[in-house]
Amino acid sequence: AQSVTQLDSHVSVSEGTPVLLRCNYSSSYSPSLFWYVQHPNKGLQLLLKYTSAATLVKGINGFEAEFKKSETSFHLTKPSAHMSDAAEYFCVVRVNKLIFGAGTRLAVHP
Amino acid sequence: GAVVSQHPSWVICKSGTSVKIECRSLDFQATTMFWYRQFPKQSLMLMATSNEGSKATYEQGVEKDKFLINHASLTLSTLTVTSAHPEDSSFYICSASVGGAYNEQFFGPGTRLTVL
């Protein structure tokens, strides 16, 4: 069965420091993987996606993720956090539908 | 572009009443719309997938008679929670895509339903 596990429910960083949000997946097939961000009162927004091309995927707002098949991971990173990055982040695997992880709430402190 | 709206953004109703939630694609024609449910501090769970002009396909465990979905046009889908009960209280999110689950989904902002 396909699934995703987000290893941290909450992550807190200081503005200007790196961000790491961890995601492991389980898939019988070569997966399509996504990261979405959810800001309050706004719809989920696609940050980036992996669909079997380059393993290092660059997304919007300076985020990137690396697909590591040997580790079944798809961690999201950003070199320098901004206050506006505070939000809920979801790692998602697609089979014939989107399967969401439980989410990681990112807090950014001044 | 690719904006999806939901109305209302929040609703409170009494137990036993029915509530209708609208999902609209504002600047594109959505051949497929999806309805998700999100419990507090939990993930999104797909409830059903609807294609314009067809009956919705419900996920296992979702009561089709309780959660009525209509996708009458390429820009509008509705979810009606019939005879709502407190356990139906949740955050309902719709998404829309052109061409089905393998194309990018654009998400609405969600509707918070509270059943008293």
Short mmCIF file of C-alpha atoms in Angstrom, two decimals:
data_model
loop_
_atom_site.label_atom_id
_atom_site.label_comp_id
_atom_site.label_asym_id
_atom_site.label_seq_id
_atom_site.Cartn_x
_atom_site.Cartn_y
_atom_site.Cartn_z
CA ALA A 1 0.00 0.00 0.00
CA GLN A 2 1.08 3.53 -0.70
CA SER A 3 1.63 5.88 2.22
CA VAL A 4 3.65 8.83 3.43
CA THR A 5 5.02 9.53 6.88
CA GLN A 6 5.97 13.01 7.95
CA LEU A 7 8.42 12.55 10.75
CA ASP A 8 7.79 15.82 12.58
CA SER A 9 4.41 17.25 13.47
CA HIS A 10 5.97 20.60 14.43
CA VAL A 11 9.18 22.31 13.38
CA SER A 12 10.34 25.63 14.75
CA VAL A 13 13.17 27.66 13.26
CA SER A 14 14.51 31.17 13.47
CA GLU A 15 14.20 33.50 10.53
CA GLY A 16 17.20 33.20 8.25
CA THR A 17 18.11 29.66 9.34
CA PRO A 18 17.68 26.50 7.23
CA VAL A 19 14.44 24.55 7.09
CA LEU A 20 14.22 20.76 6.93
CA LEU A 21 10.85 18.99 6.81
CA ARG A 22 11.16 15.23 6.67
CA CYS A 23 9.04 12.81 4.67
CA ASN A 24 9.33 9.08 4.07
CA TYR A 25 7.15 7.24 1.60
CA SER A 26 6.06 3.71 0.95
CA SER A 27 5.20 2.74 -2.58
CA SER A 28 5.13 -0.43 -4.59
CA TYR A 29 5.72 1.54 -7.75
CA SER A 30 7.92 4.38 -8.85
CA PRO A 31 6.08 7.12 -7.04
CA SER A 32 5.02 10.62 -7.90
CA LEU A 33 5.67 12.79 -4.85
CA PHE A 34 4.57 16.29 -3.98
CA TRP A 35 4.89 18.91 -1.30
CA TYR A 36 1.95 21.23 -0.66
CA VAL A 37 1.72 24.21 1.67
CA GLN A 38 -1.45 25.30 3.47
CA HIS A 39 -1.72 28.84 4.78
CA PRO A 40 -4.70 29.78 6.94
CA ASN A 41 -7.80 30.65 4.93
CA LYS A 42 -6.07 29.77 1.68
CA GLY A 43 -6.18 26.70 -0.53
CA LEU A 44 -3.33 24.22 -0.58
CA GLN A 45 -0.60 25.37 -2.91
CA LEU A 46 1.76 23.08 -4.79
CA LEU A 47 5.37 23.75 -3.81
CA LEU A 48 7.06 21.15 -5.97
CA LYS A 49 6.68 17.70 -7.48
CA TYR A 50 8.82 14.70 -8.36
CA THR A 51 7.70 12.57 -11.27
CA SER A 52 10.75 10.38 -12.06
CA ALA A 53 12.89 13.02 -13.71
CA ALA A 54 15.71 14.77 -11.81
CA THR A 55 16.00 13.61 -8.21
CA LEU A 56 16.63 17.13 -6.93
CA VAL A 57 13.49 19.10 -7.46
CA LYS A 58 13.32 22.87 -7.17
CA GLY A 59 10.05 24.50 -6.27
CA ILE A 60 8.61 27.89 -5.57
CA ASN A 61 9.74 30.32 -2.88
CA GLY A 62 13.22 28.82 -2.63
CA PHE A 63 12.12 25.35 -1.54
CA GLU A 64 13.62 22.18 -2.91
CA ALA A 65 13.36 18.46 -2.23
CA GLU A 66 15.54 15.49 -3.00
CA PHE A 67 14.13 12.10 -3.95
CA LYS A 68 16.26 9.33 -2.41
CA LYS A 69 15.03 5.93 -3.47
CA SER A 70 17.50 4.04 -1.26
CA GLU A 71 16.16 5.86 1.79
CA THR A 72 12.55 6.14 0.54
CA SER A 73 12.70 9.79 1.49
CA PHE A 74 11.59 13.08 -0.02
CA HIS A 75 12.67 15.73 2.46
CA LEU A 76 11.83 19.40 1.89
CA THR A 77 14.51 22.02 2.48
CA LYS A 78 15.04 25.75 2.25
CA PRO A 79 18.36 27.47 2.94
CA SER A 80 16.93 30.46 4.77
CA ALA A 81 13.52 30.64 6.42
CA HIS A 82 11.29 33.67 6.06
CA MET A 83 8.49 34.68 8.35
CA SER A 84 6.02 34.13 5.51
CA ASP A 85 7.02 30.44 5.37
CA ALA A 86 5.10 29.74 8.57
CA ALA A 87 2.35 27.34 7.52
CA GLU A 88 1.31 23.68 7.39
CA TYR A 89 3.22 21.52 4.93
CA PHE A 90 2.00 18.24 3.47
CA CYS A 91 4.01 15.52 1.77
CA VAL A 92 1.87 13.68 -0.76
CA VAL A 93 2.21 10.53 -2.83
CA ARG A 94 0.08 9.97 -5.89
CA VAL A 95 -1.18 6.61 -7.01
CA ASN A 96 -4.58 6.86 -8.65
CA LYS A 97 -5.34 9.54 -6.07
CA LEU A 98 -3.46 11.85 -3.75
CA ILE A 99 -2.48 10.38 -0.38
CA PHE A 100 -1.50 13.00 2.16
CA GLY A 101 0.87 12.78 5.08
CA ALA A 102 -0.26 14.04 8.45
CA GLY A 103 1.34 17.42 7.96
CA THR A 104 4.14 19.42 9.58
CA ARG A 105 3.45 22.78 11.11
CA LEU A 106 6.38 25.13 10.53
CA ALA A 107 6.83 28.04 12.90
CA VAL A 108 9.34 30.79 12.08
CA HIS A 109 10.54 33.03 14.86
CA PRO A 110 12.15 36.45 14.45
CA GLY B 1 -4.95 31.71 -12.71
CA ALA B 2 -6.32 28.34 -11.56
CA VAL B 3 -8.36 29.69 -8.67
CA VAL B 4 -10.87 27.56 -6.82
CA SER B 5 -13.36 29.07 -4.41
CA GLN B 6 -15.60 27.53 -1.79
CA HIS B 7 -18.75 28.87 -0.22
CA PRO B 8 -19.43 29.22 2.59
CA SER B 9 -16.08 29.45 4.33
CA TRP B 10 -17.69 28.37 7.57
CA VAL B 11 -21.12 27.18 8.61
CA ILE B 12 -22.79 26.22 11.84
CA CYS B 13 -25.93 24.11 11.76
CA LYS B 14 -28.18 22.14 14.05
CA SER B 15 -28.08 18.38 14.21
CA GLY B 16 -30.44 16.81 11.69
CA THR B 17 -30.31 19.60 9.15
CA SER B 18 -28.62 19.49 5.75
CA VAL B 19 -25.83 21.74 4.59
CA LYS B 20 -24.68 22.47 1.05
CA ILE B 21 -21.13 23.50 0.22
CA GLU B 22 -20.22 24.92 -3.18
CA CYS B 23 -16.93 24.56 -5.00
CA ARG B 24 -16.25 26.68 -8.06
CA SER B 25 -13.36 26.85 -10.49
CA LEU B 26 -13.20 30.55 -11.29
CA ASP B 27 -10.93 30.75 -14.31
CA PHE B 28 -10.81 27.29 -15.81
CA GLN B 29 -13.10 24.43 -16.67
CA ALA B 30 -12.68 21.55 -14.29
CA THR B 31 -13.50 18.19 -15.76
CA THR B 32 -12.81 16.55 -12.42
CA MET B 33 -13.44 17.77 -8.89
CA PHE B 34 -12.46 16.15 -5.64
CA TRP B 35 -13.80 16.45 -2.13
CA TYR B 36 -11.57 15.96 0.89
CA ARG B 37 -12.18 15.94 4.60
CA GLN B 38 -9.65 17.16 7.15
CA PHE B 39 -10.03 16.44 10.84
CA PRO B 40 -8.30 18.73 13.34
CA LYS B 41 -4.55 18.26 13.32
CA GLN B 42 -4.90 15.43 10.84
CA SER B 43 -4.35 14.89 7.18
CA LEU B 44 -6.68 15.29 4.24
CA MET B 45 -8.66 12.23 3.28
CA LEU B 46 -10.25 11.90 -0.14
CA MET B 47 -13.99 11.42 0.11
CA ALA B 48 -15.03 11.30 -3.51
CA THR B 49 -14.13 12.13 -7.07
CA SER B 50 -16.63 13.58 -9.49
CA ASN B 51 -16.50 14.09 -13.21
CA GLU B 52 -18.79 16.62 -14.85
CA GLY B 53 -22.08 15.08 -15.77
CA SER B 54 -21.34 11.75 -14.10
CA LYS B 55 -22.06 10.20 -10.74
CA ALA B 56 -19.39 10.69 -8.14
CA THR B 57 -17.06 7.86 -7.18
CA TYR B 58 -16.87 7.52 -3.41
CA GLU B 59 -13.94 6.21 -1.41
CA GLN B 60 -14.41 3.15 0.72
CA GLY B 61 -16.17 3.97 3.96
CA VAL B 62 -17.76 7.20 2.75
CA GLU B 63 -21.57 7.12 2.86
CA LYS B 64 -22.84 8.23 -0.52
CA ASP B 65 -26.33 8.85 0.83
CA LYS B 66 -24.99 11.13 3.52
CA PHE B 67 -22.53 13.08 1.41
CA LEU B 68 -24.32 13.95 -1.82
CA ILE B 69 -22.11 15.27 -4.57
CA ASN B 70 -23.32 17.00 -7.69
CA HIS B 71 -21.06 18.14 -10.53
CA ALA B 72 -23.54 19.67 -12.89
CA SER B 73 -21.19 21.97 -14.77
CA LEU B 74 -17.51 22.35 -15.57
CA THR B 75 -17.16 25.09 -12.99
CA LEU B 76 -19.36 23.99 -10.10
CA SER B 77 -19.55 21.03 -7.78
CA THR B 78 -21.61 20.83 -4.61
CA LEU B 79 -21.33 18.68 -1.51
CA THR B 80 -24.47 18.30 0.58
CA VAL B 81 -24.13 16.85 4.05
CA THR B 82 -27.55 15.39 4.75
CA SER B 83 -28.97 15.02 8.24
CA ALA B 84 -25.77 16.33 9.72
CA HIS B 85 -24.60 15.15 13.15
CA PRO B 86 -21.84 16.43 15.41
CA GLU B 87 -19.44 13.76 14.14
CA ASP B 88 -19.73 15.33 10.68
CA SER B 89 -18.09 18.46 12.00
CA SER B 90 -14.89 18.89 10.04
CA PHE B 91 -13.02 20.94 7.48
CA TYR B 92 -14.14 20.12 3.94
CA ILE B 93 -11.82 20.97 1.06
CA CYS B 94 -12.47 20.69 -2.64
CA SER B 95 -10.03 20.62 -5.50
CA ALA B 96 -10.39 20.77 -9.24
CA SER B 97 -8.34 19.58 -12.17
CA VAL B 98 -8.48 19.42 -15.91
CA GLY B 99 -8.37 15.81 -16.92
CA GLY B 100 -8.48 13.77 -13.73
CA ALA B 101 -6.34 12.66 -10.80
CA TYR B 102 -3.09 12.53 -12.79
CA ASN B 103 -3.22 16.23 -13.58
CA GLU B 104 -2.48 18.97 -11.08
CA GLN B 105 -5.24 19.65 -8.60
CA PHE B 106 -6.02 23.21 -7.53
CA PHE B 107 -7.44 23.48 -4.07
CA GLY B 108 -10.14 25.63 -2.57
CA PRO B 109 -9.67 27.37 0.80
CA GLY B 110 -11.95 24.94 2.61
CA THR B 111 -15.23 25.10 4.52
CA ARG B 112 -15.41 24.66 8.27
CA LEU B 113 -18.60 22.81 9.26
CA THR B 114 -19.72 22.74 12.87
CA VAL B 115 -22.79 20.70 13.75
CA LEU B 116 -24.34 21.47 17.11
#
